[in-house]
mmCIF file of C-alpha atoms in Angstrom:
data_model
loop_
_atom_site.group_PDB
_atom_site.id
_atom_site.type_symbol
_atom_site.label_atom_id
_atom_site.label_comp_id
_atom_site.label_asym_id
_atom_site.label_seq_id
_atom_site.Cartn_x
_atom_site.Cartn_y
_atom_site.Cartn_z
ATOM 1 C CA MET A 10 -76.191 29.455 19.814
ATOM 2 C CA ILE A 11 -76.885 27.568 23.007
ATOM 3 C CA ASP A 12 -75.644 28.644 26.458
ATOM 4 C CA THR A 13 -75.014 26.399 29.407
ATOM 5 C CA GLU A 14 -73.635 27.384 32.799
ATOM 6 C CA ARG A 15 -69.994 27.171 31.631
ATOM 7 C CA LEU A 16 -70.183 26.623 27.862
ATOM 8 C CA ILE A 17 -71.332 27.995 24.525
ATOM 9 C CA LEU A 18 -72.500 25.664 21.712
ATOM 10 C CA ARG A 19 -72.254 27.628 18.508
ATOM 11 C CA GLN A 20 -71.475 27.644 14.772
ATOM 12 C CA TRP A 21 -67.908 26.940 13.797
ATOM 13 C CA ARG A 22 -65.363 29.713 13.152
ATOM 14 C CA ASP A 23 -62.156 29.628 11.116
ATOM 15 C CA SER A 24 -60.282 30.256 14.377
ATOM 16 C CA ASP A 25 -61.475 26.894 15.654
ATOM 17 C CA LEU A 26 -59.683 24.948 12.921
ATOM 18 C CA PRO A 27 -56.105 24.829 14.345
ATOM 19 C CA SER A 28 -57.443 23.440 17.676
ATOM 20 C CA TYR A 29 -59.646 21.027 15.886
ATOM 21 C CA ARG A 30 -56.676 19.791 13.835
ATOM 22 C CA ASP A 31 -54.741 19.216 17.043
ATOM 23 C CA LEU A 32 -57.625 17.344 18.640
ATOM 24 C CA ASN A 33 -57.994 15.012 15.642
ATOM 25 C CA ALA A 34 -54.229 14.303 15.637
ATOM 26 C CA ASP A 35 -54.194 13.304 19.335
ATOM 27 C CA HIS A 36 -53.752 9.581 19.867
ATOM 28 C CA ASN A 37 -55.724 9.614 23.140
ATOM 29 C CA VAL A 38 -58.706 11.544 21.730
ATOM 30 C CA MET A 39 -58.862 9.440 18.584
ATOM 31 C CA ARG A 40 -58.119 6.034 20.235
ATOM 32 C CA TYR A 41 -61.703 4.830 19.558
ATOM 33 C CA PHE A 42 -61.705 5.969 15.989
ATOM 34 C CA PRO A 43 -60.178 4.079 13.103
ATOM 35 C CA SER A 44 -57.304 6.560 12.555
ATOM 36 C CA LEU A 45 -56.015 10.061 13.241
ATOM 37 C CA LEU A 46 -57.111 12.762 10.850
ATOM 38 C CA THR A 47 -54.701 14.929 8.854
ATOM 39 C CA GLY A 48 -55.026 18.652 8.970
ATOM 40 C CA GLU A 49 -56.768 18.611 5.580
ATOM 41 C CA GLN A 50 -59.214 15.917 6.740
ATOM 42 C CA SER A 51 -60.025 17.844 9.882
ATOM 43 C CA ASP A 52 -60.640 21.050 7.952
ATOM 44 C CA ALA A 53 -62.886 19.177 5.444
ATOM 45 C CA GLN A 54 -64.821 17.519 8.320
ATOM 46 C CA ALA A 55 -65.305 20.867 10.076
ATOM 47 C CA GLU A 56 -66.532 22.450 6.809
ATOM 48 C CA ILE A 57 -69.172 19.675 6.354
ATOM 49 C CA ILE A 58 -70.277 20.153 9.905
ATOM 50 C CA ARG A 59 -70.452 23.946 9.454
ATOM 51 C CA GLN A 60 -72.557 23.531 6.255
ATOM 52 C CA LEU A 61 -74.939 21.111 7.962
ATOM 53 C CA ILE A 62 -75.503 23.616 10.802
ATOM 54 C CA GLU A 63 -76.028 26.346 8.163
ATOM 55 C CA GLN A 64 -78.670 24.295 6.436
ATOM 56 C CA ARG A 65 -80.539 22.805 9.403
ATOM 57 C CA GLY A 66 -79.806 25.180 12.219
ATOM 58 C CA TRP A 67 -78.305 22.407 14.297
ATOM 59 C CA GLY A 68 -75.541 19.768 14.165
ATOM 60 C CA PHE A 69 -72.263 19.064 15.868
ATOM 61 C CA TRP A 70 -71.824 22.466 17.356
ATOM 62 C CA ALA A 71 -68.434 23.979 18.233
ATOM 63 C CA VAL A 72 -68.025 24.135 22.052
ATOM 64 C CA GLU A 73 -66.228 27.024 23.782
ATOM 65 C CA VAL A 74 -65.614 27.732 27.486
ATOM 66 C CA LYS A 75 -67.411 30.935 28.388
ATOM 67 C CA GLN A 76 -64.773 32.048 30.856
ATOM 68 C CA THR A 77 -61.759 31.647 28.502
ATOM 69 C CA GLN A 78 -63.513 31.642 25.099
ATOM 70 C CA GLU A 79 -61.403 28.564 24.222
ATOM 71 C CA PHE A 80 -62.626 26.146 21.585
ATOM 72 C CA ILE A 81 -62.596 22.665 23.201
ATOM 73 C CA GLY A 82 -64.277 20.438 20.581
ATOM 74 C CA PHE A 83 -67.756 19.585 19.468
ATOM 75 C CA VAL A 84 -71.001 18.348 20.964
ATOM 76 C CA GLY A 85 -74.259 18.051 19.143
ATOM 77 C CA LEU A 86 -76.706 16.228 16.936
ATOM 78 C CA HIS A 87 -76.376 14.488 13.558
ATOM 79 C CA GLN A 88 -78.899 12.974 11.256
ATOM 80 C CA GLN A 89 -78.078 9.346 10.148
ATOM 81 C CA ALA A 90 -79.821 8.478 6.937
ATOM 82 C CA ALA A 91 -81.923 5.344 6.397
ATOM 83 C CA ASP A 92 -79.208 3.837 4.308
ATOM 84 C CA SER A 93 -76.432 4.517 6.861
ATOM 85 C CA GLY A 94 -76.255 0.961 8.092
ATOM 86 C CA ILE A 95 -76.949 2.089 11.659
ATOM 87 C CA PRO A 96 -79.777 0.164 13.388
ATOM 88 C CA ASN A 97 -83.062 2.086 13.639
ATOM 89 C CA ALA A 98 -81.993 4.631 11.049
ATOM 90 C CA PRO A 99 -83.085 7.120 10.007
ATOM 91 C CA LEU A 100 -82.283 8.584 13.349
ATOM 92 C CA VAL A 101 -80.721 11.607 15.075
ATOM 93 C CA GLU A 102 -77.637 10.807 17.064
ATOM 94 C CA ILE A 103 -75.891 12.810 19.771
ATOM 95 C CA GLY A 104 -72.052 12.797 19.807
ATOM 96 C CA TRP A 105 -69.082 14.596 21.221
ATOM 97 C CA ARG A 106 -65.325 14.949 20.799
ATOM 98 C CA LEU A 107 -63.345 17.120 23.212
ATOM 99 C CA ALA A 108 -59.689 17.916 23.477
ATOM 100 C CA GLU A 109 -58.019 15.848 26.168
ATOM 101 C CA LYS A 110 -56.920 18.753 28.299
ATOM 102 C CA PHE A 111 -60.641 19.463 28.941
ATOM 103 C CA TRP A 112 -61.604 15.932 29.968
ATOM 104 C CA GLY A 113 -62.767 15.314 33.509
ATOM 105 C CA ASN A 114 -64.494 18.670 33.950
ATOM 106 C CA GLY A 115 -67.998 17.455 33.149
ATOM 107 C CA TYR A 116 -68.056 19.457 29.890
ATOM 108 C CA ALA A 117 -69.302 16.614 27.663
ATOM 109 C CA PRO A 118 -72.429 15.892 29.808
ATOM 110 C CA GLU A 119 -73.117 19.551 30.365
ATOM 111 C CA ALA A 120 -72.990 20.321 26.609
ATOM 112 C CA ALA A 121 -74.798 17.087 25.695
ATOM 113 C CA ARG A 122 -77.661 17.920 28.090
ATOM 114 C CA ALA A 123 -78.145 21.237 26.299
ATOM 115 C CA ALA A 124 -78.105 19.398 22.926
ATOM 116 C CA LEU A 125 -80.704 16.889 24.191
ATOM 117 C CA ASP A 126 -82.872 19.731 25.494
ATOM 118 C CA TYR A 127 -82.714 21.294 22.022
ATOM 119 C CA ALA A 128 -83.506 17.894 20.326
ATOM 120 C CA PHE A 129 -86.625 17.321 22.533
ATOM 121 C CA ASN A 130 -87.834 20.921 22.975
ATOM 122 C CA GLN A 131 -86.933 22.674 19.749
ATOM 123 C CA LEU A 132 -86.818 19.790 17.203
ATOM 124 C CA GLU A 133 -89.598 17.878 19.050
ATOM 125 C CA LEU A 134 -87.865 14.546 18.483
ATOM 126 C CA GLU A 135 -89.281 11.446 20.034
ATOM 127 C CA GLN A 136 -85.950 9.810 20.635
ATOM 128 C CA VAL A 137 -82.152 10.342 20.251
ATOM 129 C CA TYR A 138 -79.511 7.716 19.790
ATOM 130 C CA SER A 139 -75.768 7.507 20.418
ATOM 131 C CA PHE A 140 -73.297 4.768 19.452
ATOM 132 C CA THR A 141 -69.721 4.043 20.013
ATOM 133 C CA ALA A 142 -67.151 1.242 19.858
ATOM 134 C CA LEU A 143 -67.732 -1.401 22.565
ATOM 135 C CA GLN A 144 -64.315 -0.543 24.057
ATOM 136 C CA ASN A 145 -65.207 3.156 24.493
ATOM 137 C CA HIS A 146 -66.247 3.009 28.076
ATOM 138 C CA PRO A 147 -65.645 6.798 28.687
ATOM 139 C CA SER A 148 -68.302 7.731 26.107
ATOM 140 C CA GLN A 149 -70.667 5.065 27.375
ATOM 141 C CA GLN A 150 -70.374 6.657 30.830
ATOM 142 C CA VAL A 151 -71.380 10.002 29.410
ATOM 143 C CA MET A 152 -74.342 8.312 27.732
ATOM 144 C CA LYS A 153 -75.375 6.771 31.029
ATOM 145 C CA LYS A 154 -74.979 10.185 32.859
ATOM 146 C CA LEU A 155 -77.354 11.618 30.271
ATOM 147 C CA GLY A 156 -79.934 8.984 31.156
ATOM 148 C CA MET A 157 -79.431 7.057 27.915
ATOM 149 C CA VAL A 158 -79.966 3.276 27.967
ATOM 150 C CA ASN A 159 -78.031 0.542 26.098
ATOM 151 C CA ILE A 160 -80.800 -0.952 23.979
ATOM 152 C CA ASP A 161 -78.853 -4.201 23.353
ATOM 153 C CA GLU A 162 -78.643 -3.812 19.602
ATOM 154 C CA ASP A 163 -74.859 -4.054 19.148
ATOM 155 C CA PHE A 164 -73.801 -3.785 15.502
ATOM 156 C CA ASP A 165 -70.825 -3.811 13.200
ATOM 157 C CA HIS A 166 -70.142 -0.289 12.070
ATOM 158 C CA PRO A 167 -70.737 -0.191 8.305
ATOM 159 C CA LYS A 168 -67.773 2.085 7.648
ATOM 160 C CA LEU A 169 -65.208 -0.249 9.290
ATOM 161 C CA PRO A 170 -63.706 -3.345 7.593
ATOM 162 C CA SER A 171 -64.597 -6.804 8.805
ATOM 163 C CA GLY A 172 -62.387 -7.822 11.742
ATOM 164 C CA HIS A 173 -61.403 -4.232 12.594
ATOM 165 C CA ARG A 174 -60.806 -3.932 16.308
ATOM 166 C CA LEU A 175 -63.379 -1.139 16.607
ATOM 167 C CA GLN A 176 -65.905 -2.683 14.262
ATOM 168 C CA ARG A 177 -68.409 -3.714 16.995
ATOM 169 C CA HIS A 178 -70.515 -0.884 18.348
ATOM 170 C CA CYS A 179 -73.208 -0.522 21.063
ATOM 171 C CA LEU A 180 -76.350 1.627 20.609
ATOM 172 C CA TYR A 181 -77.837 3.697 23.328
ATOM 173 C CA ARG A 182 -81.069 5.692 23.258
ATOM 174 C CA ILE A 183 -83.071 8.198 25.197
ATOM 175 C CA THR A 184 -86.774 8.904 24.567
ATOM 176 C CA ARG A 185 -88.558 12.172 25.042
ATOM 177 C CA ASP A 186 -90.466 10.639 27.976
ATOM 178 C CA GLN A 187 -87.264 9.439 29.644
ATOM 179 C CA TRP A 188 -85.721 12.898 29.134
ATOM 180 C CA ILE A 189 -88.708 14.649 30.733
ATOM 181 C CA GLN A 190 -88.893 12.231 33.656
ATOM 182 C CA GLY A 191 -85.106 12.361 34.141
#
């Protein structure tokens, strides 16, 4: 479990699943993903995330607001394998997905800073990456707030078909030195 000023990053609970289903069925939240997720797909994804955290001790943590104990989405770290098709893999990425009603409160950068602190100080990583569809300017803004830099290695996401509107992705990175100096 990781505490920030306003948030808790923690292992997933069964009670998170209904809100996670709603989040993944929200057109605004999912507009930079290929499709909405069904309830079954959301539950399966949450279970995979939960198992990865169980195995590694880290991952895409569930995020809750301390004051209200509300689940608001996830923020955290994920290992991309060498054969993932992502440039520079194997790598650890940072990512987030929050329910729309919690946007604009600075929760994504706050939780992501805690995840980066964990990456560099607990896991002792040398660098962390993030990627998103070129059109996803809100996520790119969060990346910039974190001190991440676009490394000009745009790529076609390997899980999206050729010509898909979200196929082209940008790749951001922050190194341990940049984090320390930040």
